[in-house]
Amino acid sequence: MSTQTLPRVTVTTRRRFSLLDKYFYFGMSLLTIVVIVYGFSFTVEKNLIHPTPARPLMLYLHAAVFTGWLGFFTLQSFLVRIRNVAMHRRIGWFGLALGIAVLLVGISTTLTMVRFNRDVMHSTFAESFMLIPLFDMLCFGVTFGLAIKWRRRPEYHRRLILVATCALTAAGFGRFPEAILPKEVFYLGVDFLIVLGVMRDLLVDRTVHRVYRYVLPLFMVGQTIVIIIVAKGMPFWRAIAHSLTT
């Protein structure tokens, strides 16, 4: 009897969550855009549109590349949704170049803005804070690199690209109002997006893919260490940050 029941349960589960399976990654691409747009809506006016004093040009390049990645991620998710896998693969090399640009421009912008905030805005917190965007770039770079390595293994590739994009939303969550997400725990927003992927796997596949089993705990440990170092302004990191920006 058990061998007759299990297939029925599997078929019923797949039918029940078929929409979730079909639209999850495309929906997540739209959700990341919502997070970024909402978060940056509180700072874009004073930092990019009408800044005083003027911001470095590198910041505008970073904004353009960052926006381009979100758009490309959404386009690729849409192409998979409409089953145009050929086009998805054909423009994949552009995604490789764009991902590398996100990493390189992100690191360059971090260093540039630390110098600007320290030397022009006279911020005493700039060097300590630098660890956060550098950690975000590390998370993006590692997961993006693994996604490229395993591009012929769709179950790994699509989850790693999603996680890499989630890592970039830290900048958006960090700008949420305190009443919604306190600054000390803004990384919970990033983790929540990844948990949505875990929930999708549990509902659709009845198991959690190993990408999430490895990445989420590592992200959370790293995030905790980063927040502690930044919050305490640990001298060893301030010395490293100062040497990198002088």
Short mmCIF file of C-alpha atoms in Angstrom, two decimals:
data_model
loop_
_atom_site.label_atom_id
_atom_site.label_comp_id
_atom_site.label_asym_id
_atom_site.label_seq_id
_atom_site.Cartn_x
_atom_site.Cartn_y
_atom_site.Cartn_z
CA MET A 1 0.00 0.00 0.00
CA SER A 2 2.81 2.44 0.81
CA THR A 3 4.26 2.17 -2.70
CA GLN A 4 0.87 3.18 -4.15
CA THR A 5 0.32 6.10 -1.77
CA LEU A 6 3.66 7.90 -2.10
CA PRO A 7 3.32 8.80 -5.82
CA ARG A 8 -0.16 10.19 -5.18
CA VAL A 9 1.16 12.40 -2.39
CA THR A 10 3.99 13.62 -4.63
CA VAL A 11 1.66 14.40 -7.54
CA THR A 12 -0.82 16.18 -5.27
CA THR A 13 1.97 18.27 -3.72
CA ARG A 14 3.34 19.28 -7.11
CA ARG A 15 -0.07 20.33 -8.38
CA ARG A 16 -0.84 22.29 -5.23
CA PHE A 17 2.37 24.31 -5.45
CA SER A 18 2.73 24.42 -9.23
CA LEU A 19 2.31 28.20 -9.36
CA LEU A 20 4.92 28.63 -6.66
CA ASP A 21 7.30 26.43 -8.62
CA LYS A 22 6.70 28.31 -11.88
CA TYR A 23 6.85 31.87 -10.61
CA PHE A 24 9.12 31.74 -7.56
CA TYR A 25 12.38 32.96 -9.09
CA PHE A 26 10.72 35.60 -11.23
CA GLY A 27 8.76 36.77 -8.19
CA MET A 28 11.94 36.92 -6.13
CA SER A 29 13.61 39.05 -8.80
CA LEU A 30 10.74 41.55 -8.49
CA LEU A 31 10.88 41.41 -4.70
CA THR A 32 14.58 42.31 -4.65
CA ILE A 33 13.80 45.34 -6.81
CA VAL A 34 11.04 46.39 -4.40
CA VAL A 35 13.45 46.10 -1.46
CA ILE A 36 16.13 48.17 -3.17
CA VAL A 37 13.75 50.85 -4.45
CA TYR A 38 12.03 51.20 -1.08
CA GLY A 39 15.26 51.27 0.91
CA PHE A 40 17.07 53.74 -1.31
CA SER A 41 14.00 55.97 -1.60
CA PHE A 42 14.97 57.40 1.80
CA THR A 43 18.48 58.43 0.74
CA VAL A 44 18.59 58.82 -3.06
CA GLU A 45 17.46 62.46 -3.01
CA LYS A 46 20.20 63.75 -0.71
CA ASN A 47 22.94 61.36 -1.83
CA LEU A 48 22.50 61.13 -5.60
CA ILE A 49 19.96 63.57 -7.04
CA HIS A 50 20.70 66.73 -5.06
CA PRO A 51 23.78 65.95 -2.96
CA THR A 52 25.61 68.56 -0.92
CA PRO A 53 28.53 68.39 -1.37
CA ALA A 54 28.72 66.64 -4.74
CA ARG A 55 29.38 62.90 -4.59
CA PRO A 56 32.20 61.13 -6.47
CA LEU A 57 31.37 59.96 -9.98
CA MET A 58 32.19 56.41 -8.93
CA LEU A 59 29.01 56.37 -6.86
CA TYR A 60 26.90 57.03 -9.96
CA LEU A 61 28.71 54.29 -11.89
CA HIS A 62 28.01 51.93 -9.00
CA ALA A 63 24.32 52.85 -9.07
CA ALA A 64 24.14 52.19 -12.82
CA VAL A 65 25.90 48.81 -12.63
CA PHE A 66 23.88 47.77 -9.59
CA THR A 67 20.63 48.68 -11.33
CA GLY A 68 21.79 46.85 -14.44
CA TRP A 69 22.33 43.67 -12.44
CA LEU A 70 18.84 43.78 -10.94
CA GLY A 71 17.37 44.30 -14.39
CA PHE A 72 19.42 41.48 -15.88
CA PHE A 73 18.47 39.11 -13.04
CA THR A 74 14.81 39.89 -13.65
CA LEU A 75 15.17 39.40 -17.41
CA GLN A 76 16.91 36.05 -16.98
CA SER A 77 14.26 34.86 -14.54
CA PHE A 78 11.56 35.91 -16.99
CA LEU A 79 13.25 34.07 -19.88
CA VAL A 80 13.32 30.87 -17.85
CA ARG A 81 9.67 31.39 -16.88
CA ILE A 82 8.61 31.59 -20.55
CA ARG A 83 10.90 28.63 -21.34
CA ASN A 84 13.23 30.61 -23.60
CA VAL A 85 16.28 28.81 -22.25
CA ALA A 86 18.22 29.35 -25.48
CA MET A 87 18.11 33.13 -25.10
CA HIS A 88 18.81 32.79 -21.38
CA ARG A 89 22.05 30.97 -22.17
CA ARG A 90 22.94 33.16 -25.13
CA ILE A 91 23.06 36.33 -23.04
CA GLY A 92 24.61 34.56 -20.07
CA TRP A 93 28.09 35.79 -20.97
CA PHE A 94 26.84 39.36 -20.66
CA GLY A 95 25.68 38.41 -17.17
CA LEU A 96 29.17 37.12 -16.40
CA ALA A 97 30.69 40.46 -17.41
CA LEU A 98 28.02 42.37 -15.50
CA GLY A 99 28.54 40.27 -12.36
CA ILE A 100 32.29 40.91 -12.48
CA ALA A 101 31.55 44.62 -12.91
CA VAL A 102 29.26 44.56 -9.86
CA LEU A 103 32.08 43.09 -7.79
CA LEU A 104 34.89 45.34 -9.03
CA VAL A 105 32.86 48.56 -9.07
CA GLY A 106 31.35 47.69 -5.70
CA ILE A 107 34.75 47.34 -4.06
CA SER A 108 36.08 50.49 -5.77
CA THR A 109 33.01 52.47 -4.71
CA THR A 110 33.38 51.27 -1.13
CA LEU A 111 36.97 52.52 -0.94
CA THR A 112 36.11 55.77 -2.70
CA MET A 113 33.15 56.54 -0.44
CA VAL A 114 35.12 55.76 2.73
CA ARG A 115 37.71 58.35 1.70
CA PHE A 116 34.96 60.81 0.82
CA ASN A 117 33.02 60.33 4.04
CA ARG A 118 36.18 60.48 6.15
CA ASP A 119 37.96 63.37 4.45
CA VAL A 120 35.05 65.48 3.13
CA MET A 121 32.13 64.64 5.40
CA HIS A 122 34.44 64.17 8.44
CA SER A 123 32.72 60.97 9.49
CA THR A 124 34.47 59.15 12.33
CA PHE A 125 32.54 55.96 11.58
CA ALA A 126 33.40 55.61 7.88
CA GLU A 127 36.39 53.29 8.26
CA SER A 128 34.61 50.92 10.64
CA PHE A 129 31.52 50.79 8.44
CA MET A 130 33.60 49.81 5.41
CA LEU A 131 33.57 46.19 6.56
CA ILE A 132 29.85 45.86 5.80
CA PRO A 133 29.91 46.59 2.04
CA LEU A 134 33.16 44.64 1.67
CA PHE A 135 31.53 41.63 3.33
CA ASP A 136 28.51 42.01 1.04
CA MET A 137 30.83 41.99 -1.97
CA LEU A 138 32.53 38.88 -0.61
CA CYS A 139 29.17 37.11 -0.28
CA PHE A 140 28.16 38.17 -3.76
CA GLY A 141 31.51 37.29 -5.32
CA VAL A 142 31.73 33.79 -3.85
CA THR A 143 28.15 32.76 -4.63
CA PHE A 144 28.26 34.36 -8.08
CA GLY A 145 31.54 32.57 -8.84
CA LEU A 146 30.06 29.23 -7.79
CA ALA A 147 26.97 29.93 -9.90
CA ILE A 148 29.20 30.40 -12.95
CA LYS A 149 31.18 27.26 -12.13
CA TRP A 150 27.96 25.23 -11.89
CA ARG A 151 26.10 26.99 -14.70
CA ARG A 152 25.33 23.60 -16.30
CA ARG A 153 23.69 22.38 -13.11
CA PRO A 154 20.44 24.43 -13.04
CA GLU A 155 19.38 23.44 -9.52
CA TYR A 156 22.66 24.85 -8.16
CA HIS A 157 23.01 27.74 -10.60
CA ARG A 158 19.63 29.36 -10.09
CA ARG A 159 19.81 29.14 -6.28
CA LEU A 160 23.32 30.57 -6.18
CA ILE A 161 22.38 33.47 -8.46
CA LEU A 162 19.39 34.15 -6.23
CA VAL A 163 21.54 34.10 -3.09
CA ALA A 164 24.14 36.35 -4.73
CA THR A 165 21.42 38.87 -5.56
CA CYS A 166 19.99 38.62 -2.04
CA ALA A 167 23.43 39.56 -0.69
CA LEU A 168 23.22 42.82 -2.64
CA THR A 169 19.94 43.78 -0.95
CA ALA A 170 21.79 44.46 2.33
CA ALA A 171 22.29 48.05 1.16
CA GLY A 172 18.54 48.42 0.73
CA PHE A 173 17.58 46.80 4.02
CA GLY A 174 20.15 48.96 5.80
CA ARG A 175 18.18 52.03 4.75
CA PHE A 176 14.80 50.82 5.98
CA PRO A 177 13.17 52.95 8.70
CA GLU A 178 14.07 51.89 12.23
CA ALA A 179 10.41 51.20 12.98
CA ILE A 180 10.40 48.49 10.30
CA LEU A 181 13.91 47.07 10.60
CA PRO A 182 16.35 48.30 13.29
CA LYS A 183 19.81 49.13 11.96
CA GLU A 184 21.49 46.58 14.24
CA VAL A 185 19.63 43.67 12.63
CA PHE A 186 19.23 44.81 9.02
CA TYR A 187 20.93 41.62 7.83
CA LEU A 188 17.79 39.75 8.91
CA GLY A 189 16.19 41.17 5.78
CA VAL A 190 18.78 39.45 3.59
CA ASP A 191 18.38 36.19 5.51
CA PHE A 192 14.59 36.42 5.20
CA LEU A 193 14.85 36.49 1.40
CA ILE A 194 17.03 33.39 1.46
CA VAL A 195 14.62 31.70 3.87
CA LEU A 196 11.91 32.23 1.25
CA GLY A 197 14.02 30.03 -1.00
CA VAL A 198 14.22 27.43 1.76
CA MET A 199 10.44 27.53 2.16
CA ARG A 200 9.97 27.13 -1.58
CA ASP A 201 12.13 24.00 -1.52
CA LEU A 202 10.24 22.53 1.42
CA LEU A 203 6.86 23.12 -0.20
CA VAL A 204 7.73 22.11 -3.75
CA ASP A 205 10.59 19.62 -3.40
CA ARG A 206 9.89 18.42 0.14
CA THR A 207 13.57 18.95 1.00
CA VAL A 208 16.05 21.82 1.30
CA HIS A 209 18.73 22.05 -1.36
CA ARG A 210 22.31 21.87 -0.14
CA VAL A 211 23.02 25.37 -1.48
CA TYR A 212 20.78 26.81 1.21
CA ARG A 213 21.99 24.33 3.84
CA TYR A 214 25.55 25.60 3.42
CA VAL A 215 25.12 29.23 2.41
CA LEU A 216 22.53 30.45 4.90
CA PRO A 217 24.40 29.37 8.07
CA LEU A 218 27.69 30.74 6.68
CA PHE A 219 26.03 34.04 5.79
CA MET A 220 24.51 34.36 9.26
CA VAL A 221 27.78 33.61 11.05
CA GLY A 222 29.64 36.09 8.87
CA GLN A 223 26.97 38.75 9.31
CA THR A 224 27.10 38.38 13.10
CA ILE A 225 30.89 38.72 13.17
CA VAL A 226 30.77 41.77 10.90
CA ILE A 227 28.13 43.55 12.99
CA ILE A 228 30.07 42.91 16.21
CA ILE A 229 33.32 44.24 14.73
CA VAL A 230 31.62 47.34 13.32
CA ALA A 231 29.50 48.05 16.41
CA LYS A 232 32.50 47.81 18.74
CA GLY A 233 34.79 49.71 16.39
CA MET A 234 37.53 47.16 16.94
CA PRO A 235 40.98 48.75 16.54
CA PHE A 236 42.45 45.96 14.41
CA TRP A 237 39.82 46.52 11.70
CA ARG A 238 40.08 50.31 11.87
CA ALA A 239 43.83 49.95 11.27
CA ILE A 240 43.24 47.67 8.28
CA ALA A 241 40.55 49.96 6.85
CA HIS A 242 42.76 53.02 7.27
CA SER A 243 45.65 51.34 5.48
CA LEU A 244 43.36 50.36 2.59
CA THR A 245 42.07 53.91 2.09
CA THR A 246 45.26 55.97 2.45
#
